[in-house]
Amino acid sequence: ALIGGHITVHEALLYQSEANRGVHTAGSGRFLRDFPGRLILYPLQASMCAIIFFGGEWNDALVAAICGLAAGLVEYALSCVGGQAKVLIDVVVGISTGVIGGLWYKYVEKCCLSAIFLGTLYWFFYGTAFVIGLLEIIAGELETGVTRFVAVSVKTFVLSLGASLGLMLSLSSGASGTWEQSENEHCNADFTKGQWWRIPIYLLCSVGVLGQYRLQIDRYWCALIVQLVAYEVQYQVFNGLAQGHTLDHLDTASSNIMGCAGGVISACVLSWVINISRKFYCARLLQNNKSENTRLTDFIFWFMRCSVRANSRLGINRKTEIQKLDMGKKLKDQHEELNDPSHPRDHIELQGEDEDLFLEITVGSQDINIWSILMPAVYQLVPGSVIARFWFQSIFPPTEEIEQGIEATLKVPMVSQESVFSNLMVISTSLALGLIFGFALVQSYSFCLGRLTQFCFKETDESIELRKQRQNMMEGMYTAGESPDDDPASCHELSENDDKME
């Protein structure tokens, strides 16, 4: 809105300050935004993740919910202390998860420890940053990309090591044997396969992720659609290719690329629909562009007005949304009076509170950030939990029995033919390529549509500029300048540019 010249710098700074204080956030959003209301998200996400992603069953979901609540309380307490205490969050969360899981396994009921640990720690994994780091490396931004890459790996190892230490403390001894027994006897990777409730469980997990990302609740519906599309495409492609690729990872790479690309395309389509609808809705509220009033725009305004009223009754909207409708009616009446020659009104009059609403409508009419609804979907596809699984395999390596004589056997660590790094690169790189491929398809379509529109119809300068801005959806992704340190061949191009400037 500021770049487009719709608001001043002062208004932009004022709105930013109010947004940080939660002035423009619904009451329900403020409840999930900060502690203690935020605590309800931890057990929800932990329990659902344990089932949908990590081979857990219903009893494992219960333990994961308890561990998730404990993890939330730990983060809440250390955040209240502040200062250097925040550095301890990862290790203390890991230890508490390991202790609770180990005690439950020992004294209450046998369970899948990996599902409980990974489901609980899923909240703290930075898998999205890992993929974005690889994306930056591919784009040439090596410094930030490598920094993210290393930081995520170290953070995930700290969480995994903390959970392993907690398991050791709760069991006194035999942590490695307990882990292996749990993996072999109490984990069921096919628990959700073919079940009708797989999708509802995933959507519940997605709701927890959206709460973690502090997304507006009235925008959950579009983010859930993107998450579901990305997950289903990845799931169906993987199952379709799994039988023919038992000796390689091409099924995993293909499913990741298709899943990410599907998520990007669905996010772009939904954002386009939302942007058009918000434009017509805000224009109608402010009584702008009356020439565009058609049956379609009338329907869009009616539908969005009904949605606003319904969301307000449910308490998931800002209180100002109803006030905007009232202000829109007031502006409509004043416009009719202004256009009536027999009426004495000669200008549109706004009160102080109306000016604040006007500013909020102006900001709200701008295009939404595609990443706001795409990033949660990418978060659920990225390998944060995969990194942790590999680290757990390093801490508790699987064993094999070697015969020592006629009746004696010896358990030794199994030598894996696959390295942690190679598996990690296949998964994370394929996800990064999926993002690139998806955005490339969308940009190609936008470019072709723009050319066709220019050829067949006459566009205004404003519409051409807006279309070009929307085509630049990957801004910041491929902005790294060429450097001789990274690409010696770029020296020749730089010298040529210098000669031209001279």
Coordinates of N, CA and C in Angstrom, one line a residue, residues 132-257:
I132 N 14.4 -23.6 2.4 CA 14.7 -22.2 1.9 C 16.2 -22.0 1.8
G133 N 16.9 -22.5 2.7 CA 18.4 -22.4 2.6 C 18.9 -23.0 1.3
L134 N 18.4 -24.2 1.0 CA 18.9 -24.9 -0.3 C 18.4 -24.0 -1.5
L135 N 17.2 -23.5 -1.4 CA 16.7 -22.6 -2.4 C 17.6 -21.4 -2.6
E136 N 18.1 -20.8 -1.5 CA 19.0 -19.7 -1.6 C 20.3 -20.1 -2.2
I137 N 20.8 -21.3 -1.9 CA 22.1 -21.8 -2.4 C 21.9 -22.0 -3.9
I138 N 20.8 -22.6 -4.4 CA 20.6 -22.7 -5.8 C 20.5 -21.4 -6.5
A139 N 19.9 -20.4 -5.8 CA 19.8 -19.1 -6.4 C 21.1 -18.3 -6.4
G140 N 22.1 -18.7 -5.7 CA 23.3 -18.0 -5.6 C 23.6 -17.3 -4.4
E141 N 22.6 -17.2 -3.4 CA 22.8 -16.5 -2.2 C 23.5 -17.5 -1.2
L142 N 24.8 -17.7 -1.4 CA 25.5 -18.8 -0.6 C 25.6 -18.5 0.8
E143 N 25.8 -17.3 1.2 CA 26.1 -17.0 2.6 C 24.8 -17.3 3.5
T144 N 23.7 -16.7 3.1 CA 22.5 -17.0 3.9 C 22.0 -18.5 3.8
G145 N 22.2 -19.0 2.6 CA 21.8 -20.4 2.4 C 22.5 -21.4 3.2
V146 N 23.9 -21.3 3.2 CA 24.7 -22.2 4.0 C 24.5 -22.0 5.5
T147 N 24.3 -20.7 5.9 CA 24.0 -20.4 7.3 C 22.7 -21.1 7.8
R148 N 21.7 -21.0 7.0 CA 20.4 -21.7 7.3 C 20.6 -23.2 7.4
F149 N 21.3 -23.7 6.4 CA 21.6 -25.2 6.3 C 22.2 -25.7 7.5
V150 N 23.3 -25.1 8.0 CA 24.0 -25.5 9.1 C 23.2 -25.3 10.4
A151 N 22.6 -24.2 10.5 CA 21.8 -23.8 11.7 C 20.7 -24.8 12.0
V152 N 19.9 -25.2 10.9 CA 18.8 -26.1 11.1 C 19.4 -27.5 11.5
S153 N 20.5 -28.0 10.9 CA 21.0 -29.3 11.2 C 21.4 -29.3 12.7
V154 N 22.1 -28.3 13.2 CA 22.6 -28.2 14.5 C 21.4 -28.2 15.5
K155 N 20.4 -27.3 15.2 CA 19.3 -27.2 16.1 C 18.5 -28.5 16.2
T156 N 18.3 -29.2 15.1 CA 17.6 -30.5 15.1 C 18.4 -31.5 15.9
F157 N 19.7 -31.5 15.8 CA 20.5 -32.5 16.5 C 20.4 -32.2 18.0
V158 N 20.4 -30.9 18.4 CA 20.2 -30.6 19.9 C 18.9 -31.2 20.4
L159 N 17.8 -31.0 19.6 CA 16.5 -31.5 20.1 C 16.6 -33.0 20.2
S160 N 17.2 -33.7 19.2 CA 17.2 -35.2 19.2 C 18.1 -35.7 20.3
L161 N 19.3 -35.0 20.5 CA 20.1 -35.4 21.6 C 19.5 -35.2 23.0
G162 N 18.8 -34.1 23.1 CA 18.0 -33.9 24.4 C 17.0 -35.0 24.7
A163 N 16.2 -35.4 23.7 CA 15.3 -36.5 23.8 C 15.9 -37.8 24.2
S164 N 17.1 -38.0 23.5 CA 17.8 -39.3 23.8 C 18.4 -39.3 25.2
L165 N 18.9 -38.1 25.7 CA 19.4 -38.1 27.1 C 18.2 -38.2 28.1
G166 N 17.0 -37.7 27.7 CA 15.9 -37.8 28.6 C 15.5 -39.3 28.7
L167 N 15.5 -40.0 27.6 CA 15.2 -41.4 27.6 C 16.2 -42.2 28.4
M168 N 17.4 -41.9 28.3 CA 18.4 -42.5 29.1 C 18.2 -42.3 30.6
L169 N 17.9 -41.0 31.0 CA 17.6 -40.7 32.4 C 16.4 -41.5 32.9
S170 N 15.4 -41.6 32.1 CA 14.2 -42.3 32.6 C 14.3 -43.8 32.7
L171 N 15.2 -44.4 31.9 CA 15.4 -45.8 31.9 C 16.6 -46.3 32.7
S172 N 17.4 -45.4 33.1 CA 18.7 -45.7 33.8 C 19.7 -46.4 32.9
S173 N 19.3 -47.4 32.2 CA 20.2 -48.1 31.3 C 19.3 -48.8 30.2
G174 N 19.9 -49.2 29.2 CA 19.2 -49.9 28.1 C 18.4 -49.0 27.2
A175 N 18.8 -47.8 27.1 CA 18.0 -46.9 26.2 C 18.1 -47.3 24.7
S176 N 19.3 -47.7 24.3 CA 19.4 -48.2 22.9 C 18.5 -49.4 22.6
G177 N 18.5 -50.4 23.5 CA 17.7 -51.6 23.3 C 16.2 -51.3 23.4
T178 N 15.8 -50.4 24.2 CA 14.4 -50.0 24.3 C 14.0 -49.3 23.0
W179 N 14.8 -48.4 22.5 CA 14.5 -47.7 21.3 C 14.3 -48.7 20.1
E180 N 15.3 -49.6 20.0 CA 15.2 -50.6 18.9 C 14.0 -51.5 19.1
Q181 N 13.7 -51.9 20.3 CA 12.5 -52.7 20.5 C 11.2 -52.0 20.2
S182 N 11.2 -50.7 20.5 CA 10.0 -49.9 20.2 C 9.8 -49.7 18.7
E183 N 10.9 -49.5 18.0 CA 10.9 -49.4 16.5 C 10.4 -50.7 15.9
N184 N 10.9 -51.8 16.3 CA 10.6 -53.1 15.7 C 9.2 -53.6 16.0
E185 N 8.7 -53.3 17.2 CA 7.5 -54.0 17.7 C 6.3 -53.1 17.9
H186 N 6.5 -51.8 18.1 CA 5.4 -51.0 18.5 C 5.1 -49.8 17.6
C187 N 5.8 -49.7 16.4 CA 5.5 -48.7 15.4 C 4.8 -49.3 14.2
N188 N 3.8 -48.6 13.7 CA 3.0 -49.1 12.6 C 2.9 -48.1 11.5
A189 N 3.8 -48.1 10.5 CA 3.8 -47.1 9.5 C 2.6 -47.2 8.6
D190 N 1.9 -48.3 8.6 CA 0.7 -48.5 7.8 C -0.6 -48.2 8.5
F191 N -0.5 -47.6 9.7 CA -1.7 -47.4 10.5 C -2.8 -46.6 9.8
T192 N -2.4 -45.5 9.1 CA -3.4 -44.7 8.4 C -3.6 -45.1 7.0
K193 N -2.9 -46.1 6.5 CA -3.0 -46.5 5.0 C -4.4 -47.0 4.8
G194 N -5.1 -46.4 3.8 CA -6.4 -46.9 3.4 C -7.6 -46.5 4.3
Q195 N -7.3 -45.7 5.3 CA -8.3 -45.3 6.3 C -9.0 -44.0 5.9
W196 N -10.3 -43.9 6.1 CA -11.1 -42.8 5.7 C -10.7 -41.5 6.5
W197 N -10.3 -41.8 7.8 CA -10.0 -40.7 8.7 C -8.6 -40.1 8.5
R198 N -7.8 -40.6 7.5 CA -6.5 -40.1 7.3 C -6.5 -38.6 7.0
I199 N -7.5 -38.2 6.1 CA -7.6 -36.8 5.7 C -8.0 -35.9 6.9
P200 N -9.1 -36.2 7.7 CA -9.4 -35.4 8.9 C -8.2 -35.3 9.9
I201 N -7.5 -36.3 10.1 CA -6.3 -36.3 11.0 C -5.3 -35.3 10.4
Y202 N -5.0 -35.3 9.1 CA -4.1 -34.4 8.5 C -4.6 -33.0 8.7
L203 N -5.9 -32.8 8.4 CA -6.4 -31.4 8.5 C -6.3 -30.9 10.0
L204 N -6.5 -31.7 10.9 CA -6.3 -31.3 12.3 C -4.9 -30.9 12.6
C205 N -4.0 -31.7 12.1 CA -2.6 -31.4 12.2 C -2.3 -30.0 11.5
S206 N -2.9 -29.8 10.4 CA -2.7 -28.6 9.6 C -3.2 -27.4 10.4
V207 N -4.3 -27.5 11.1 CA -4.9 -26.4 11.9 C -3.9 -26.1 13.0
G208 N -3.2 -27.1 13.6 CA -2.2 -26.8 14.6 C -1.0 -26.0 14.0
V209 N -0.6 -26.4 12.8 CA 0.5 -25.7 12.1 C 0.1 -24.2 11.8
L210 N -1.2 -24.0 11.3 CA -1.6 -22.6 11.0 C -1.6 -21.8 12.3
G211 N -2.0 -22.4 13.4 CA -2.0 -21.7 14.7 C -0.5 -21.3 15.1
Q212 N 0.4 -22.3 14.8 CA 1.8 -22.0 15.1 C 2.3 -20.8 14.2
Y213 N 1.8 -20.7 13.0 CA 2.3 -19.7 12.1 C 1.5 -18.4 12.3
R214 N 0.5 -18.4 13.3 CA -0.2 -17.2 13.6 C -1.0 -16.6 12.4
L215 N -1.5 -17.5 11.6 CA -2.3 -17.0 10.4 C -3.6 -16.6 10.9
Q216 N -4.2 -15.6 10.2 CA -5.5 -15.1 10.5 C -6.5 -16.3 10.4
I217 N -7.4 -16.4 11.4 CA -8.3 -17.6 11.5 C -9.2 -17.5 10.3
D218 N -9.7 -16.3 9.9 CA -10.6 -16.3 8.8 C -9.9 -16.6 7.4
R219 N -8.6 -16.9 7.5 CA -7.9 -17.2 6.2 C -7.5 -18.7 6.3
Y220 N -7.9 -19.4 7.3 CA -7.5 -20.8 7.5 C -8.0 -21.7 6.3
W221 N -9.2 -21.3 5.8 CA -9.8 -22.2 4.7 C -8.9 -22.3 3.5
C222 N -8.3 -21.2 3.1 CA -7.5 -21.2 1.9 C -6.2 -21.9 2.1
A223 N -5.6 -21.7 3.3 CA -4.3 -22.3 3.7 C -4.5 -23.8 3.8
L224 N -5.7 -24.3 4.3 CA -6.0 -25.7 4.4 C -6.1 -26.3 3.1
I225 N -6.7 -25.6 2.1 CA -6.8 -26.2 0.8 C -5.4 -26.4 0.2
V226 N -4.5 -25.4 0.3 CA -3.2 -25.5 -0.2 C -2.4 -26.7 0.5
Q227 N -2.6 -26.8 1.8 CA -1.9 -27.9 2.5 C -2.4 -29.3 2.0
L228 N -3.7 -29.4 1.9 CA -4.3 -30.6 1.5 C -3.9 -31.0 0.1
V229 N -3.9 -30.1 -0.9 CA -3.5 -30.3 -2.2 C -2.0 -30.8 -2.3
A230 N -1.1 -30.1 -1.6 CA 0.3 -30.5 -1.6 C 0.5 -31.9 -1.0
Y231 N -0.2 -32.1 0.1 CA -0.1 -33.4 0.8 C -0.6 -34.6 0.0
E232 N -1.8 -34.4 -0.6 CA -2.4 -35.5 -1.4 C -1.6 -35.8 -2.7
V233 N -1.1 -34.7 -3.3 CA -0.3 -34.9 -4.5 C 0.9 -35.7 -4.2
Q234 N 1.6 -35.3 -3.1 CA 2.8 -36.0 -2.7 C 2.5 -37.5 -2.3
Y235 N 1.4 -37.7 -1.5 CA 1.0 -39.0 -1.1 C 0.7 -39.9 -2.2
Q236 N -0.1 -39.4 -3.1 CA -0.6 -40.3 -4.2 C 0.5 -40.6 -5.2
V237 N 1.4 -39.6 -5.5 CA 2.5 -39.9 -6.4 C 3.5 -40.8 -5.8
F238 N 3.8 -40.7 -4.5 CA 4.7 -41.6 -3.9 C 4.2 -43.0 -3.9
N239 N 2.9 -43.2 -3.5 CA 2.3 -44.6 -3.6 C 2.2 -45.1 -5.0
G240 N 2.0 -44.3 -6.0 CA 2.0 -44.8 -7.3 C 3.3 -45.2 -7.9
L241 N 4.4 -44.6 -7.4 CA 5.7 -45.0 -7.9 C 6.5 -45.9 -7.0
A242 N 6.0 -46.1 -5.8 CA 6.8 -46.9 -4.8 C 7.2 -48.3 -5.3
Q243 N 6.3 -49.0 -5.9 CA 6.5 -50.4 -6.3 C 7.6 -50.5 -7.3
G244 N 7.8 -49.5 -8.2 CA 8.8 -49.6 -9.3 C 10.1 -49.0 -8.9
H245 N 10.2 -48.4 -7.7 CA 11.5 -47.8 -7.3 C 11.9 -48.2 -5.9
T246 N 12.0 -49.5 -5.7 CA 12.4 -50.0 -4.4 C 13.9 -49.9 -4.1
L247 N 14.7 -49.7 -5.2 CA 16.1 -49.7 -5.0 C 16.7 -48.3 -5.1
D248 N 15.9 -47.3 -5.3 CA 16.4 -45.9 -5.5 C 15.4 -45.0 -4.8
H249 N 15.7 -43.7 -4.9 CA 14.9 -42.7 -4.2 C 14.1 -41.8 -5.2
L250 N 14.0 -42.2 -6.4 CA 13.3 -41.4 -7.4 C 11.8 -41.2 -7.1
D251 N 11.2 -42.2 -6.4 CA 9.8 -42.1 -6.0 C 9.7 -40.9 -5.0
T252 N 10.6 -40.9 -4.1 CA 10.6 -39.8 -3.1 C 10.8 -38.4 -3.7
A253 N 11.8 -38.4 -4.6 CA 12.1 -37.1 -5.2 C 11.0 -36.6 -6.1
S254 N 10.4 -37.6 -6.9 CA 9.3 -37.2 -7.8 C 8.1 -36.7 -7.0
S255 N 7.7 -37.4 -5.9 CA 6.6 -37.0 -5.1 C 6.8 -35.7 -4.5
N256 N 8.0 -35.4 -4.0 CA 8.3 -34.1 -3.4 C 8.2 -33.0 -4.4
I257 N 8.7 -33.2 -5.6 CA 8.6 -32.2 -6.6 C 7.2 -31.9 -7.0

